[in-house]
Short mmCIF file of C-alpha atoms in Angstrom, two decimals:
data_model
loop_
_atom_site.label_atom_id
_atom_site.label_comp_id
_atom_site.label_asym_id
_atom_site.label_seq_id
_atom_site.Cartn_x
_atom_site.Cartn_y
_atom_site.Cartn_z
CA UNK D 20 9.81 1.93 19.91
CA UNK D 21 8.04 4.08 17.38
CA UNK D 22 4.56 5.84 17.30
CA UNK D 23 3.30 5.36 14.16
CA UNK D 24 -0.38 7.55 13.64
CA UNK D 25 -3.20 5.64 10.88
CA UNK D 26 -5.21 7.66 8.83
CA UNK D 27 -8.16 6.22 11.10
CA UNK D 28 -6.19 8.56 13.93
CA UNK D 29 -5.45 5.91 15.79
CA UNK D 30 -1.34 6.00 17.42
CA UNK D 31 0.29 2.63 17.31
CA UNK D 32 3.41 1.59 19.29
CA UNK D 33 5.76 -0.77 17.50
CA UNK D 34 9.23 -1.55 16.67
CA UNK D 35 8.41 -2.41 13.63
CA UNK D 36 5.14 -1.58 11.60
CA UNK D 37 5.51 -4.12 9.39
CA UNK D 38 6.20 -7.31 11.33
CA UNK D 39 3.39 -5.51 13.29
CA UNK D 40 1.03 -5.56 10.19
CA UNK D 41 1.86 -8.58 8.72
CA UNK D 42 1.96 -11.08 11.90
CA UNK D 43 -1.74 -9.61 12.84
CA UNK D 44 -0.71 -7.63 15.54
CA UNK D 45 -2.00 -4.43 14.30
CA UNK D 46 -4.94 -4.59 11.69
CA UNK D 47 -5.76 -1.91 9.45
CA UNK D 48 -8.83 -0.67 8.63
CA UNK D 49 -10.84 -2.92 6.49
CA UNK D 50 -8.14 -6.15 6.55
CA UNK D 51 -5.94 -7.43 4.20
CA UNK D 52 -6.10 -7.09 0.73
CA UNK D 53 -3.80 -9.96 0.15
CA UNK D 54 -1.69 -12.78 1.16
CA UNK D 55 1.10 -15.23 0.63
CA UNK D 56 3.64 -17.26 2.07
CA UNK D 57 5.77 -14.58 1.65
CA UNK D 58 4.30 -11.38 1.31
CA UNK D 59 1.13 -9.51 3.00
CA UNK D 60 -0.96 -6.58 0.92
CA UNK D 61 -2.55 -4.18 2.82
CA UNK D 62 -3.89 -0.41 2.39
CA UNK D 63 -1.40 2.45 3.52
CA UNK D 64 -1.96 2.46 6.82
CA UNK D 65 -1.25 6.37 7.36
CA UNK D 66 -2.73 7.66 3.82
CA UNK D 67 -6.33 7.11 3.06
CA UNK D 68 -6.51 7.06 -0.83
CA UNK D 69 -8.92 4.40 -2.65
CA UNK D 70 -6.69 1.93 -3.44
CA UNK D 71 -3.09 3.03 -2.64
CA UNK D 72 -1.21 -0.87 -1.64
CA UNK D 73 1.07 -1.65 0.56
CA UNK D 74 2.93 -5.12 -0.52
CA UNK D 75 5.41 -5.97 1.71
CA UNK D 76 7.70 -8.72 2.87
CA UNK D 77 6.92 -11.39 5.57
CA UNK D 78 10.48 -11.43 6.44
CA UNK D 79 12.90 -8.95 7.70
CA UNK D 80 14.60 -7.61 4.79
CA UNK D 81 15.32 -4.61 3.43
CA UNK D 82 16.58 -4.94 -0.03
CA UNK D 83 15.49 -6.55 -3.66
CA UNK D 84 19.04 -8.34 -3.34
CA UNK D 85 17.66 -10.35 -0.21
CA UNK D 86 14.65 -12.10 -1.73
CA UNK D 87 14.98 -15.82 -2.11
CA UNK D 88 14.35 -17.27 -5.75
CA UNK D 89 10.50 -18.13 -4.19
CA UNK D 90 10.50 -14.64 -2.85
CA UNK D 91 11.10 -13.26 -6.42
CA UNK D 92 8.58 -15.03 -8.06
CA UNK D 93 6.03 -14.11 -5.39
CA UNK D 94 6.46 -10.95 -5.38
CA UNK D 95 6.46 -10.30 -9.19
CA UNK D 96 3.25 -13.24 -9.61
CA UNK D 97 1.22 -10.98 -6.67
CA UNK D 98 2.50 -7.65 -7.55
CA UNK D 99 0.90 -7.62 -11.49
CA UNK D 100 -2.64 -9.79 -9.95
CA UNK D 101 -3.16 -6.25 -7.41
CA UNK D 102 -2.44 -4.53 -10.21
CA UNK D 103 -4.44 -5.88 -12.19
CA UNK D 104 -7.43 -5.96 -9.86
CA UNK D 105 -6.90 -2.26 -9.18
CA UNK D 106 -7.34 -1.47 -12.71
CA UNK D 107 -10.20 -3.92 -13.26
CA UNK D 108 -12.18 -4.19 -9.85
CA UNK D 109 -11.37 -0.18 -9.05
CA UNK D 110 -10.91 1.54 -12.41
CA UNK D 111 -7.33 2.91 -11.81
CA UNK D 112 -5.27 3.59 -15.24
CA UNK D 113 -2.56 4.78 -13.55
CA UNK D 114 -0.02 3.72 -10.51
CA UNK D 115 3.31 5.03 -9.29
CA UNK D 116 5.23 2.13 -7.45
CA UNK D 117 7.99 3.33 -5.13
CA UNK D 118 10.75 1.23 -3.11
CA UNK D 119 13.15 2.48 -0.94
CA UNK D 120 16.12 0.60 0.52
CA UNK D 121 16.83 3.04 3.74
CA UNK D 122 13.66 2.19 5.55
CA UNK D 123 13.16 1.56 8.69
CA UNK D 124 10.89 -1.92 8.64
CA UNK D 125 10.27 -4.30 6.04
CA UNK D 126 10.99 -4.30 2.27
CA UNK D 127 7.89 -3.22 0.68
CA UNK D 128 6.34 -1.33 -2.82
CA UNK D 129 3.93 1.40 -2.51
CA UNK D 130 1.32 0.71 -5.09
CA UNK D 131 -0.32 4.58 -5.68
CA UNK D 132 -3.18 5.10 -8.01
CA UNK D 133 -2.97 8.15 -9.81
CA UNK D 134 -6.31 10.16 -9.91
CA UNK D 135 -7.58 13.15 -11.55
CA UNK D 136 -7.66 15.10 -7.99
CA UNK D 137 -4.72 14.96 -7.69
CA UNK D 138 -3.08 16.57 -10.84
CA UNK D 139 -3.76 19.87 -9.09
CA UNK D 140 -0.55 19.20 -6.73
CA UNK D 141 1.91 18.39 -10.47
CA UNK D 142 1.94 15.75 -12.96
CA UNK D 143 4.90 13.39 -11.85
CA UNK D 144 6.83 11.66 -9.49
CA UNK D 145 7.37 15.43 -7.24
CA UNK D 146 3.72 15.55 -7.16
CA UNK D 147 3.48 12.50 -4.62
CA UNK D 148 4.60 13.41 -1.87
CA UNK D 149 2.36 16.69 -1.84
CA UNK D 150 -0.81 13.81 -2.55
CA UNK D 151 0.17 12.08 0.43
CA UNK D 152 0.24 14.99 2.48
CA UNK D 153 -2.73 16.14 1.56
CA UNK D 154 -4.53 13.14 1.41
CA UNK D 155 -3.67 12.27 5.42
CA UNK D 156 -4.66 15.59 6.54
CA UNK D 157 -7.53 16.22 4.54
CA UNK D 158 -9.26 12.74 3.01
CA UNK D 159 -9.93 11.68 7.14
CA UNK D 160 -13.17 12.10 6.66
CA UNK D 161 -15.92 9.36 7.30
CA UNK D 162 -16.75 9.29 3.38
CA UNK D 163 -13.69 8.86 2.14
CA UNK D 164 -12.72 5.83 4.43
CA UNK D 165 -15.67 4.66 3.78
CA UNK D 166 -14.71 4.21 -0.12
CA UNK D 167 -11.08 2.78 1.07
CA UNK D 168 -12.70 0.24 2.86
CA UNK D 169 -14.84 -0.97 -0.05
CA UNK D 170 -11.86 -0.69 -2.30
CA UNK D 171 -10.12 -2.84 0.14
CA UNK D 172 -13.08 -5.24 0.32
CA UNK D 173 -13.30 -5.46 -3.29
CA UNK D 174 -9.11 -6.36 -4.21
CA UNK D 175 -9.80 -8.94 -1.29
CA UNK D 176 -12.67 -10.50 -2.93
CA UNK D 177 -10.82 -10.45 -6.38
CA UNK D 178 -7.30 -11.53 -5.37
CA UNK D 179 -8.59 -14.07 -2.48
CA UNK D 180 -11.29 -16.15 -4.49
#
């Protein structure tokens, strides 16, 4: 069991965070952004950044090459739909995508928006970790969390029509 601190300050004890999220055992603030047979999209539970979406496989795998053909097609379809909604609904101009294979849970891709306030941490990929830590430690106020949840709802409405 691992103890995970969510962006709202609550802690959960889970074997696998992605299993807990994709099964509904842990419900993140704002709910699910989008769900398909193979993938589950949700706001990152640790970092309260408006429009930061995690696209996680429902199946317990860690690498691209473990995706079935159907999962590969679904993945790229869902990823591009979310990105389009980020741009059109939330006005997010730029996004950083991250995927790593040494994760302790499911294959997932982080879709991290780039906002002007983030430039004080740098301009490139090396700025992302300080941005995430800043969000976790300094952006858990009621106003920001409300904006994050509103963004989740806006994306969900667009993506689930």
